[in-house]
Structures are given as C-alpha cells and as structure tokens.
mmCIF file of C-alpha atoms in Angstrom:
data_model
loop_
_atom_site.group_PDB
_atom_site.id
_atom_site.type_symbol
_atom_site.label_atom_id
_atom_site.label_comp_id
_atom_site.label_asym_id
_atom_site.label_seq_id
_atom_site.Cartn_x
_atom_site.Cartn_y
_atom_site.Cartn_z
ATOM 1 C CA MET A 1 21.507 -15.014 27.660
ATOM 2 C CA SER A 2 19.656 -16.153 30.717
ATOM 3 C CA GLY A 3 16.290 -18.065 30.014
ATOM 4 C CA VAL A 4 17.198 -19.065 26.473
ATOM 5 C CA ASN A 5 17.627 -22.627 25.738
ATOM 6 C CA LEU A 6 17.578 -23.433 21.979
ATOM 7 C CA GLY A 7 19.201 -27.019 22.293
ATOM 8 C CA SER A 8 20.540 -28.187 19.105
ATOM 9 C CA ALA A 9 18.123 -26.213 16.849
ATOM 10 C CA ALA A 10 19.512 -25.251 13.451
ATOM 11 C CA LEU A 11 19.698 -21.697 12.234
ATOM 12 C CA ARG A 12 16.734 -20.878 10.049
ATOM 13 C CA TYR A 13 18.230 -17.472 9.087
ATOM 14 C CA ARG A 14 21.719 -17.340 8.235
ATOM 15 C CA ASN A 15 22.350 -14.344 5.955
ATOM 16 C CA ILE A 16 21.155 -11.089 7.615
ATOM 17 C CA LEU A 17 21.017 -7.399 6.627
ATOM 18 C CA VAL A 18 20.975 -4.969 9.550
ATOM 19 C CA VAL A 19 19.389 -1.535 8.995
ATOM 20 C CA ILE A 20 20.349 0.879 11.361
ATOM 21 C CA LYS A 21 18.732 4.262 12.194
ATOM 22 C CA GLN A 22 20.673 7.466 12.028
ATOM 23 C CA THR A 23 19.782 9.151 15.280
ATOM 24 C CA ALA A 24 18.785 13.025 15.725
ATOM 25 C CA PHE A 25 22.038 13.286 17.718
ATOM 26 C CA GLU A 26 24.203 12.132 14.628
ATOM 27 C CA GLU A 27 22.279 14.402 12.226
ATOM 28 C CA TYR A 28 22.387 17.509 14.327
ATOM 29 C CA SER A 29 26.073 17.007 15.159
ATOM 30 C CA GLN A 30 26.727 17.110 11.517
ATOM 31 C CA LEU A 31 24.806 20.427 11.142
ATOM 32 C CA LYS A 32 26.600 21.760 14.267
ATOM 33 C CA LEU A 33 30.099 21.130 12.614
ATOM 34 C CA ARG A 34 28.809 23.538 9.801
ATOM 35 C CA GLY A 35 27.301 26.081 12.280
ATOM 36 C CA GLN A 36 23.819 25.321 11.168
ATOM 37 C CA ALA A 37 22.214 23.414 14.120
ATOM 38 C CA PRO A 38 19.163 25.050 16.002
ATOM 39 C CA LYS A 39 20.014 26.891 19.200
ATOM 40 C CA ALA A 40 17.282 25.261 21.336
ATOM 41 C CA LEU A 41 18.595 21.910 20.930
ATOM 42 C CA ARG A 42 18.911 19.608 24.248
ATOM 43 C CA TRP A 43 22.062 18.092 23.687
ATOM 44 C CA LYS A 44 22.346 15.979 26.699
ATOM 45 C CA ARG A 45 18.951 14.378 25.901
ATOM 46 C CA LEU A 46 19.865 13.639 22.396
ATOM 47 C CA GLU A 47 23.045 12.093 23.452
ATOM 48 C CA GLN A 48 21.411 9.904 26.055
ATOM 49 C CA ARG A 49 18.967 8.547 23.165
ATOM 50 C CA TYR A 50 21.917 8.109 21.009
ATOM 51 C CA LYS A 51 23.799 6.048 23.487
ATOM 52 C CA ALA A 52 20.867 3.771 24.173
ATOM 53 C CA HIS A 53 20.393 3.325 20.483
ATOM 54 C CA LYS A 54 24.037 2.330 19.952
ATOM 55 C CA GLN A 55 23.903 0.078 23.095
ATOM 56 C CA CYS A 56 21.009 -1.831 21.449
ATOM 57 C CA VAL A 57 22.932 -2.050 18.089
ATOM 58 C CA ASN A 58 25.913 -3.462 19.994
ATOM 59 C CA ASP A 59 23.685 -6.034 21.831
ATOM 60 C CA LEU A 60 22.133 -7.314 18.632
ATOM 61 C CA LEU A 61 25.490 -7.582 16.809
ATOM 62 C CA SER A 62 26.979 -9.499 19.939
ATOM 63 C CA VAL A 63 23.812 -11.965 19.516
ATOM 64 C CA LEU A 64 24.442 -12.509 15.882
ATOM 65 C CA ARG A 65 28.101 -13.191 16.513
ATOM 66 C CA LYS A 66 27.379 -15.536 19.356
ATOM 67 C CA HIS A 67 24.955 -17.532 17.043
ATOM 68 C CA GLU A 68 27.750 -17.551 14.187
ATOM 69 C CA VAL A 69 25.214 -15.692 11.716
ATOM 70 C CA SER A 70 26.612 -14.168 8.621
ATOM 71 C CA PHE A 71 25.613 -10.308 8.664
ATOM 72 C CA SER A 72 26.378 -7.074 7.252
ATOM 73 C CA CYS A 73 25.155 -3.450 8.493
ATOM 74 C CA VAL A 74 23.971 -0.465 6.656
ATOM 75 C CA ASN A 75 22.680 3.052 7.786
ATOM 76 C CA ARG A 76 19.209 3.610 6.913
ATOM 77 C CA VAL A 77 20.130 6.528 4.611
ATOM 78 C CA GLU A 78 22.316 4.562 2.686
ATOM 79 C CA LEU A 79 20.146 1.456 2.092
ATOM 80 C CA ASP A 80 20.240 0.362 -1.450
ATOM 81 C CA ARG A 81 18.936 -2.606 -3.430
ATOM 82 C CA GLN A 82 22.349 -3.928 -3.926
ATOM 83 C CA HIS A 83 22.558 -4.746 -0.105
ATOM 84 C CA LEU A 84 19.772 -7.392 -0.489
ATOM 85 C CA SER A 85 21.844 -9.675 -2.430
ATOM 86 C CA ASP A 86 21.701 -13.251 -0.836
ATOM 87 C CA ILE A 87 19.876 -12.389 2.539
ATOM 88 C CA ASP A 88 17.279 -14.220 3.996
ATOM 89 C CA LEU A 89 16.293 -11.973 6.716
ATOM 90 C CA MET A 90 16.180 -7.998 7.345
ATOM 91 C CA VAL A 91 16.547 -6.558 10.685
ATOM 92 C CA ALA A 92 15.626 -2.895 11.286
ATOM 93 C CA VAL A 93 16.967 -1.257 14.249
ATOM 94 C CA GLY A 94 15.443 2.020 15.424
ATOM 95 C CA GLY A 95 11.612 2.798 15.424
ATOM 96 C CA ASP A 96 8.682 2.363 13.300
ATOM 97 C CA GLY A 97 10.055 4.886 10.836
ATOM 98 C CA THR A 98 13.133 2.784 10.333
ATOM 99 C CA VAL A 99 10.954 -0.510 9.685
ATOM 100 C CA LEU A 100 8.731 1.363 7.158
ATOM 101 C CA SER A 101 12.044 2.556 5.278
ATOM 102 C CA ALA A 102 13.276 -0.799 5.183
ATOM 103 C CA ALA A 103 10.027 -2.189 3.918
ATOM 104 C CA HIS A 104 10.264 -0.091 0.803
ATOM 105 C CA PHE A 105 13.108 -2.014 -0.469
ATOM 106 C CA LEU A 106 11.400 -5.356 0.250
ATOM 107 C CA ASP A 107 9.029 -4.691 -2.753
ATOM 108 C CA HIS A 108 8.965 -8.293 -3.903
ATOM 109 C CA GLY A 109 7.652 -9.679 -0.556
ATOM 110 C CA THR A 110 10.217 -12.787 -0.410
ATOM 111 C CA ILE A 111 12.501 -11.558 2.445
ATOM 112 C CA PRO A 112 10.894 -11.205 5.813
ATOM 113 C CA LEU A 113 11.478 -8.188 8.087
ATOM 114 C CA LEU A 114 12.097 -8.075 11.935
ATOM 115 C CA GLY A 115 11.864 -4.630 13.568
ATOM 116 C CA ILE A 116 13.685 -3.936 16.942
ATOM 117 C CA ASN A 117 13.075 -0.836 18.938
ATOM 118 C CA SER A 118 16.306 0.498 19.949
ATOM 119 C CA ASP A 119 14.959 3.141 22.350
ATOM 120 C CA PRO A 120 11.468 2.132 23.839
ATOM 121 C CA ASN A 121 9.242 4.236 25.807
ATOM 122 C CA ILE A 122 9.354 1.620 28.505
ATOM 123 C CA THR A 123 12.817 0.858 29.950
ATOM 124 C CA ILE A 124 13.770 -1.788 32.675
ATOM 125 C CA GLU A 125 13.827 1.145 35.064
ATOM 126 C CA ASP A 126 10.277 2.151 33.923
ATOM 127 C CA ARG A 127 8.738 -1.157 34.672
ATOM 128 C CA GLN A 128 9.267 -0.586 38.467
ATOM 129 C CA VAL A 129 7.378 2.555 38.431
ATOM 130 C CA THR A 130 3.594 2.260 38.792
ATOM 131 C CA LYS A 131 2.903 5.570 36.925
ATOM 132 C CA LYS A 132 5.034 6.745 34.087
ATOM 133 C CA VAL A 133 4.747 9.542 32.024
ATOM 134 C CA VAL A 134 5.149 8.356 28.333
ATOM 135 C CA ASP A 135 7.850 10.190 26.294
ATOM 136 C CA GLU A 136 6.154 10.836 23.126
ATOM 137 C CA ARG A 137 9.336 11.687 21.321
ATOM 138 C CA ARG A 138 10.379 8.107 21.359
ATOM 139 C CA SER A 139 9.029 5.545 18.645
ATOM 140 C CA HIS A 140 5.917 3.729 19.716
ATOM 141 C CA GLY A 141 7.590 0.564 18.193
ATOM 142 C CA ALA A 142 4.325 -0.808 17.065
ATOM 143 C CA LEU A 143 5.877 -2.254 14.009
ATOM 144 C CA CYS A 144 8.849 -3.801 16.333
ATOM 145 C CA MET A 145 8.350 -7.255 17.551
ATOM 146 C CA CYS A 146 11.498 -6.834 19.687
ATOM 147 C CA THR A 147 12.958 -4.068 21.829
ATOM 148 C CA ALA A 148 16.329 -3.251 23.497
ATOM 149 C CA ILE A 149 14.991 -4.833 26.580
ATOM 150 C CA ASP A 150 14.107 -8.263 25.142
ATOM 151 C CA LEU A 151 16.316 -8.805 22.026
ATOM 152 C CA GLU A 152 18.722 -10.975 23.777
ATOM 153 C CA GLU A 153 16.100 -13.417 24.417
ATOM 154 C CA ARG A 154 13.733 -13.142 21.278
ATOM 155 C CA VAL A 155 16.309 -12.734 18.457
ATOM 156 C CA PRO A 156 17.826 -16.103 19.049
ATOM 157 C CA GLN A 157 14.475 -17.698 18.935
ATOM 158 C CA ILE A 158 13.904 -16.202 15.551
ATOM 159 C CA LEU A 159 17.097 -17.158 14.213
ATOM 160 C CA HIS A 160 16.477 -20.766 14.975
ATOM 161 C CA GLY A 161 12.836 -20.770 13.702
ATOM 162 C CA GLU A 162 11.045 -20.925 16.970
ATOM 163 C CA LYS A 163 8.935 -17.669 16.537
ATOM 164 C CA GLN A 164 7.356 -18.700 13.115
ATOM 165 C CA ASP A 165 3.774 -18.069 14.590
ATOM 166 C CA ASN A 166 4.858 -14.380 14.888
ATOM 167 C CA LEU A 167 5.760 -14.147 10.914
ATOM 168 C CA THR A 168 2.564 -12.593 9.471
ATOM 169 C CA SER A 169 1.727 -11.425 5.980
ATOM 170 C CA ARG A 170 0.759 -7.933 5.699
ATOM 171 C CA THR A 171 -1.319 -6.259 3.079
ATOM 172 C CA ARG A 172 0.512 -3.376 1.267
ATOM 173 C CA ILE A 173 -1.000 -0.764 -1.079
ATOM 174 C CA ARG A 174 -0.206 -0.758 -4.747
ATOM 175 C CA CYS A 175 -0.260 2.684 -6.474
ATOM 176 C CA LYS A 176 0.348 3.636 -9.967
ATOM 177 C CA VAL A 177 0.527 7.125 -11.559
ATOM 178 C CA LYS A 178 0.092 7.594 -15.104
ATOM 179 C CA SER A 179 1.244 10.995 -16.642
ATOM 180 C CA THR A 180 1.208 12.329 -20.184
ATOM 181 C CA PHE A 181 4.279 10.167 -21.380
ATOM 182 C CA SER A 182 5.007 7.749 -18.724
ATOM 183 C CA GLU A 183 3.472 5.480 -16.076
ATOM 184 C CA THR A 184 5.143 4.824 -12.556
ATOM 185 C CA ARG A 185 4.397 2.118 -10.169
ATOM 186 C CA LEU A 186 5.346 3.344 -6.735
ATOM 187 C CA VAL A 187 7.115 1.301 -3.978
ATOM 188 C CA PRO A 188 4.396 -0.688 -1.889
ATOM 189 C CA ALA A 189 3.166 1.295 1.303
ATOM 190 C CA LEU A 190 2.999 -0.695 4.464
ATOM 191 C CA ASN A 191 1.198 1.731 6.477
ATOM 192 C CA ASP A 192 -0.533 4.424 4.352
ATOM 193 C CA LEU A 193 -0.551 7.102 1.582
ATOM 194 C CA LEU A 194 -1.263 10.834 1.670
ATOM 195 C CA ILE A 195 -2.211 12.214 -1.508
ATOM 196 C CA ALA A 196 -2.627 16.050 -1.235
ATOM 197 C CA ASN A 197 -1.296 19.405 -2.455
ATOM 198 C CA PRO A 198 2.408 20.155 -1.214
ATOM 199 C CA SER A 199 1.144 23.119 0.571
ATOM 200 C CA PRO A 200 -1.217 22.289 3.561
ATOM 201 C CA ALA A 201 -3.000 25.600 3.149
ATOM 202 C CA ALA A 202 -3.805 24.814 -0.658
ATOM 203 C CA VAL A 203 -6.839 23.149 -1.835
ATOM 204 C CA SER A 204 -6.337 19.681 -3.220
ATOM 205 C CA ARG A 205 -8.565 18.999 -6.342
ATOM 206 C CA PHE A 206 -9.192 15.542 -7.887
ATOM 207 C CA ARG A 207 -11.988 13.607 -9.600
ATOM 208 C CA LEU A 208 -12.505 10.318 -7.462
ATOM 209 C CA GLY A 209 -13.964 7.208 -9.028
ATOM 210 C CA TRP A 210 -13.748 3.400 -9.383
ATOM 211 C CA LEU A 211 -12.119 1.255 -12.080
ATOM 212 C CA SER A 212 -13.629 -1.759 -13.785
ATOM 213 C CA GLN A 213 -11.628 -3.640 -16.522
ATOM 214 C CA LEU A 214 -13.171 -3.714 -19.975
ATOM 215 C CA ASP A 215 -13.458 -6.505 -22.309
ATOM 216 C CA ASP A 216 -13.932 -6.651 -26.001
ATOM 217 C CA ASN A 217 -17.668 -6.645 -25.472
ATOM 218 C CA SER A 218 -17.514 -3.653 -23.329
ATOM 219 C CA MET A 219 -15.166 -1.258 -24.935
ATOM 220 C CA HIS A 220 -17.950 1.033 -25.997
ATOM 221 C CA HIS A 221 -18.337 2.176 -22.390
ATOM 222 C CA PRO A 222 -20.710 4.932 -21.852
ATOM 223 C CA GLY A 223 -18.617 6.900 -19.451
ATOM 224 C CA THR A 224 -14.886 7.728 -18.990
ATOM 225 C CA MET A 225 -12.328 5.179 -20.078
ATOM 226 C CA THR A 226 -8.629 5.005 -19.384
ATOM 227 C CA ARG A 227 -5.749 2.635 -19.532
ATOM 228 C CA PHE A 228 -3.065 1.378 -17.116
ATOM 229 C CA ALA A 229 -0.319 -0.884 -18.501
ATOM 230 C CA GLY A 230 -2.362 -1.038 -21.705
ATOM 231 C CA ILE A 231 -5.375 -2.480 -20.045
ATOM 232 C CA PRO A 232 -8.611 -0.582 -20.627
ATOM 233 C CA TYR A 233 -10.737 0.330 -17.643
ATOM 234 C CA GLY A 234 -14.104 2.232 -17.342
ATOM 235 C CA VAL A 235 -14.490 4.716 -14.572
ATOM 236 C CA SER A 236 -17.659 4.921 -12.726
ATOM 237 C CA HIS A 237 -19.469 6.547 -9.813
ATOM 238 C CA SER A 238 -16.982 9.350 -9.825
ATOM 239 C CA LEU A 239 -17.290 12.789 -8.293
ATOM 240 C CA ASN A 240 -15.283 16.079 -8.139
ATOM 241 C CA VAL A 241 -13.685 16.570 -4.740
ATOM 242 C CA TRP A 242 -12.260 19.772 -3.256
ATOM 243 C CA SER A 243 -10.545 19.108 0.023
ATOM 244 C CA SER A 244 -7.261 19.057 1.860
ATOM 245 C CA GLY A 245 -6.230 15.827 0.336
ATOM 246 C CA MET A 246 -6.854 12.094 0.995
ATOM 247 C CA TRP A 247 -5.471 9.491 3.179
ATOM 248 C CA VAL A 248 -5.412 5.754 2.198
ATOM 249 C CA CYS A 249 -4.204 3.048 4.654
ATOM 250 C CA THR A 250 -3.791 -0.613 5.388
ATOM 251 C CA SER A 251 -5.061 -2.431 8.422
ATOM 252 C CA THR A 252 -1.687 -2.101 9.518
ATOM 253 C CA GLY A 253 -1.697 1.578 9.436
ATOM 254 C CA SER A 254 -5.184 2.096 10.372
ATOM 255 C CA SER A 255 -4.518 2.994 13.785
ATOM 256 C CA ALA A 256 -1.691 5.571 12.981
ATOM 257 C CA ALA A 257 -2.402 8.629 11.075
ATOM 258 C CA MET A 258 -5.815 7.421 9.847
ATOM 259 C CA ALA A 259 -7.160 7.060 13.162
ATOM 260 C CA ALA A 260 -6.018 10.408 14.427
ATOM 261 C CA ALA A 261 -7.591 11.945 11.323
ATOM 262 C CA GLY A 262 -10.986 10.335 12.090
ATOM 263 C CA GLY A 263 -10.742 7.067 10.533
ATOM 264 C CA GLN A 264 -11.590 3.756 11.737
ATOM 265 C CA VAL A 265 -9.289 1.419 13.348
ATOM 266 C CA MET A 266 -9.351 -1.865 11.355
ATOM 267 C CA ASP A 267 -9.140 -5.553 12.156
ATOM 268 C CA MET A 268 -5.417 -6.478 11.790
ATOM 269 C CA GLU A 269 -6.257 -9.373 9.600
ATOM 270 C CA SER A 270 -8.244 -7.369 7.041
ATOM 271 C CA SER A 271 -6.934 -7.273 3.511
ATOM 272 C CA ASP A 272 -9.058 -4.099 2.730
ATOM 273 C CA LEU A 273 -7.754 -0.700 2.305
ATOM 274 C CA GLN A 274 -9.472 2.458 3.986
ATOM 275 C CA TYR A 275 -9.594 5.924 2.606
ATOM 276 C CA LEU A 276 -10.344 9.260 4.127
ATOM 277 C CA ILE A 277 -11.119 12.440 2.384
ATOM 278 C CA ARG A 278 -9.599 15.286 4.500
ATOM 279 C CA GLU A 279 -11.858 18.490 5.097
ATOM 280 C CA HIS A 280 -13.977 17.768 2.133
ATOM 281 C CA MET A 281 -15.739 21.069 0.961
ATOM 282 C CA MET A 282 -18.939 19.308 -0.314
ATOM 283 C CA GLU A 283 -20.664 22.811 -0.799
ATOM 284 C CA ASN A 284 -18.371 23.350 -3.588
ATOM 285 C CA SER A 285 -19.666 20.671 -5.432
ATOM 286 C CA ASN A 286 -22.614 20.771 -7.829
ATOM 287 C CA GLU A 287 -23.258 17.201 -7.241
ATOM 288 C CA SER A 288 -25.499 15.555 -4.865
ATOM 289 C CA ILE A 289 -23.148 13.820 -2.435
ATOM 290 C CA ASP A 290 -23.510 11.690 0.615
ATOM 291 C CA ALA A 291 -21.207 12.601 3.686
ATOM 292 C CA ASP A 292 -20.682 8.888 4.025
ATOM 293 C CA ILE A 293 -18.271 9.259 0.983
ATOM 294 C CA ASN A 294 -15.546 10.661 2.801
ATOM 295 C CA ASN A 295 -14.615 7.577 4.728
ATOM 296 C CA GLY A 296 -14.889 4.093 3.109
ATOM 297 C CA PHE A 297 -12.917 1.212 2.071
ATOM 298 C CA ILE A 298 -11.415 -0.340 -1.027
ATOM 299 C CA GLU A 299 -12.135 -4.025 -0.928
ATOM 300 C CA SER A 300 -10.176 -6.902 -2.533
ATOM 301 C CA GLY A 301 -11.006 -6.767 -6.279
ATOM 302 C CA GLN A 302 -11.643 -2.886 -6.450
ATOM 303 C CA LYS A 303 -9.332 -0.360 -7.737
ATOM 304 C CA MET A 304 -9.823 3.297 -6.836
ATOM 305 C CA HIS A 305 -9.128 5.851 -9.674
ATOM 306 C CA LEU A 306 -8.063 9.630 -9.058
ATOM 307 C CA ARG A 307 -7.546 12.345 -11.798
ATOM 308 C CA TRP A 308 -5.611 15.085 -10.239
ATOM 309 C CA ASN A 309 -7.242 18.476 -10.948
ATOM 310 C CA SER A 310 -4.754 20.740 -9.126
ATOM 311 C CA GLN A 311 -1.488 22.352 -10.568
ATOM 312 C CA ARG A 312 0.561 20.566 -8.217
ATOM 313 C CA GLY A 313 0.376 17.591 -5.916
ATOM 314 C CA ARG A 314 2.271 14.867 -4.106
ATOM 315 C CA ILE A 315 1.944 11.421 -2.653
ATOM 316 C CA PHE A 316 3.655 10.698 0.609
ATOM 317 C CA ILE A 317 4.438 7.124 1.112
ATOM 318 C CA ASP A 318 4.535 5.917 4.632
ATOM 319 C CA GLY A 319 5.351 9.217 6.090
ATOM 320 C CA SER A 320 7.209 12.275 4.655
ATOM 321 C CA HIS A 321 10.625 10.485 3.596
ATOM 322 C CA LEU A 322 9.471 9.142 0.170
ATOM 323 C CA THR A 323 7.390 11.193 -1.881
ATOM 324 C CA HIS A 324 6.158 11.183 -5.566
ATOM 325 C CA ASN A 325 5.250 14.556 -7.343
ATOM 326 C CA LEU A 326 1.855 14.981 -9.339
ATOM 327 C CA GLU A 327 0.903 17.464 -11.972
ATOM 328 C CA LEU A 328 -2.480 18.420 -13.488
ATOM 329 C CA GLY A 329 -4.043 15.769 -15.501
ATOM 330 C CA ASP A 330 -2.071 12.744 -13.776
ATOM 331 C CA GLU A 331 -3.992 9.572 -13.041
ATOM 332 C CA ILE A 332 -3.773 7.503 -10.014
ATOM 333 C CA MET A 333 -4.687 3.839 -9.559
ATOM 334 C CA ILE A 334 -4.861 2.420 -6.027
ATOM 335 C CA ASP A 335 -5.787 -1.299 -4.839
ATOM 336 C CA ASN A 336 -4.273 -3.802 -2.577
ATOM 337 C CA GLN A 337 -2.392 -6.065 -5.104
ATOM 338 C CA ALA A 338 0.985 -5.155 -4.113
ATOM 339 C CA PRO A 339 2.943 -8.121 -2.917
ATOM 340 C CA PRO A 340 2.348 -8.687 0.831
ATOM 341 C CA LEU A 341 5.278 -8.423 3.189
ATOM 342 C CA PRO A 342 6.158 -11.257 5.568
ATOM 343 C CA MET A 343 7.048 -9.503 8.852
ATOM 344 C CA PHE A 344 7.643 -10.395 12.476
ATOM 345 C CA LEU A 345 5.141 -9.024 14.753
ATOM 346 C CA SER A 346 3.900 -9.409 18.501
ATOM 347 C CA GLN A 347 0.885 -11.767 18.509
ATOM 348 C CA SER A 348 -0.693 -9.076 20.609
ATOM 349 C CA ARG A 349 0.039 -6.397 17.992
ATOM 350 C CA ASN A 350 -3.216 -4.300 17.823
ATOM 351 C CA LYS A 351 -1.721 -1.157 18.791
ATOM 352 C CA PRO A 352 -1.149 2.026 16.722
ATOM 353 C CA SER A 353 1.677 2.152 14.129
ATOM 354 C CA SER A 354 3.406 5.451 13.305
ATOM 355 C CA SER A 355 4.963 7.073 10.288
ATOM 356 C CA LEU A 356 6.457 9.688 12.086
ATOM 357 C CA THR A 357 9.838 8.461 13.409
#
C-alpha cells in the first residue's frame, strides 16, 4: 500500500465484523432462477456494479489479513445480534443504506461503525474527466468515510488508531410506541423517521403535542395525561393534524429526505431533532394554527407526543426496510435520548445522507 507508513503503531481494533451489502445483481439473479425477474433489467450494468462491489470487499479483506486483524463477514440481510459478540469495530461495505442497517444493531452505542462505499459515484477514471454526469443509481456514500478508491490507505490508519479525530458521536432518535397492552421501544434512528399511513394516497390523522413529566405536586394536571414506562406526563400545546404524515430527523439526516421535503439542513454538531408535517391540511382544523408549526425542532430535554387517530399507520425507520405498524389510539413519544452512535466520518462531512440505497 503506497503512501501508508504506520511504523510500529499497535492495532487499536483487533476484532472486526464486516457487514456486506447484497447487490441488486445478486437479488435479481435469485428471482431470475424462479422466472420472476423483471424483463426490463439491464443485466450488464448490474453485473458491472456487482463486480465493483466484490472487488472492494476482496480489497478490504486483503488489508485486514495483511494487518493480522481477526474478522468475520456477514451478509447485510443475515446480520443478527449474535454476530456482535466480542467485536470492537463494525465495518459496513456497500452504501448509506448498508451503514444505516448496520447501525440499527448498535443500539447501545458502544461499538464504533465505519462505512465503506463499495461503488462510489466517482471512480479513478472519473477523476480525469472535467465534467462527469453523476450516476444517481449509485449511493452518495455520505455516511461512508472510505470508498473503494482509498480504503487501502485509510483502513490501516483507522485500525492503528490514527484517525480518531474522525470518530464522531452522532445523535439518534429515540421512539417509543404505547399500544393498548404493550409498550415498544424502536431501534434508534440515525437519519430519520417517517410516520404516515401505509398508503401514500391516504390521510394521516394524529394529535401532536409536547410531554412534560409530572411530579407528586402536579398530578392533577388540567389537560391530558399519559404514561410511558410508568412515568406520568402531561400533554400540552396539542393540535389535531390532517396530513400526509410527518418526518423527524437528526442533524445527520437533515440533508437527506428532510431537505428534499422542504426542511432545513442542520448544523452537523446539533443534537436537536427536526420535524416536518407533510402536506398539512390546516383548513380541515377548527383550531387556530400558525403555519410555522409545520416545521420545527425538538430540542434536548423536549419530548414530542403523538396520538395516532387513523385506523392504520406505520413508522419507517431510516428508510423502507425497517418498519413498525400503528393502530388507532397508539401513542408515540419522540426525543433525542437514544444512545449516540460512535461513527467514523470524513471531517468535511457536511453533505447529504441518503436512506434510499
């Protein structure tokens, strides 16, 4: 590896789990065997991307072997908590979606995560071209510190502890759902939550408010009261919402779907959460509503409360792969109190992240 001189630096990370994306070529090849693959697929293009991804995986494993690191590999779709035993670093190879899926298993925030973009928009050949049309089918890799191009240089530096300035603590979303007979804490969301009706054409109805914990002296709260984990809360400043649902994001995810929906790109160092009501039909409300209510922030110490008033609903966690179903009457609490995720990111990381790949 030219340009890498680590001297006698000791290994900082010795037991690594490599999480590998399953490419579209592999998925469609399985469908093809069953005669179910779409006819319009461009197999040659999919195969090229598959080969680029596999080459990146092989290059990474060669680096790990050269530095005598203990590692194991698992396909993204087969990842389970049993794979986390005794590891001190998780490496996700694929794109932003692979990083997000891997992060869901690191809910305690004790194991750092490194993302490697295995099929970046910009290749070595592209660097020599002044104007290059970006291939939007590839991952942006905004959550990936390394790419297939530079992993042979950067990964050894990380293994030997020379990139600790790139290890950042990322705020995540804590979301609890209380149903009639159960209370569920969802996995922490690194990018965003979408809370909406499962049908994009249906109205999402809910009552939005803010929670404040009650003590013995305030148990006779004049408004609505509720409990989460047995703790009493008062619900205040609430209003009924008829809309297409609501986005909630972290600063990490604020430049992805939130920005595309009309939200604000946040300072990456902010620990606040941002929410955005989608297509709020305020004329259906008999309450006086300020239009600014559609987009705001959940600051540290604040807790947002939703009561779901549609027959069906769904919470999408960091994209479409992980969901939680809602029923009429379910209550939702949202704040920024999930364990932060230690994550390697480029120091120039102020670009969009994506939940789509």
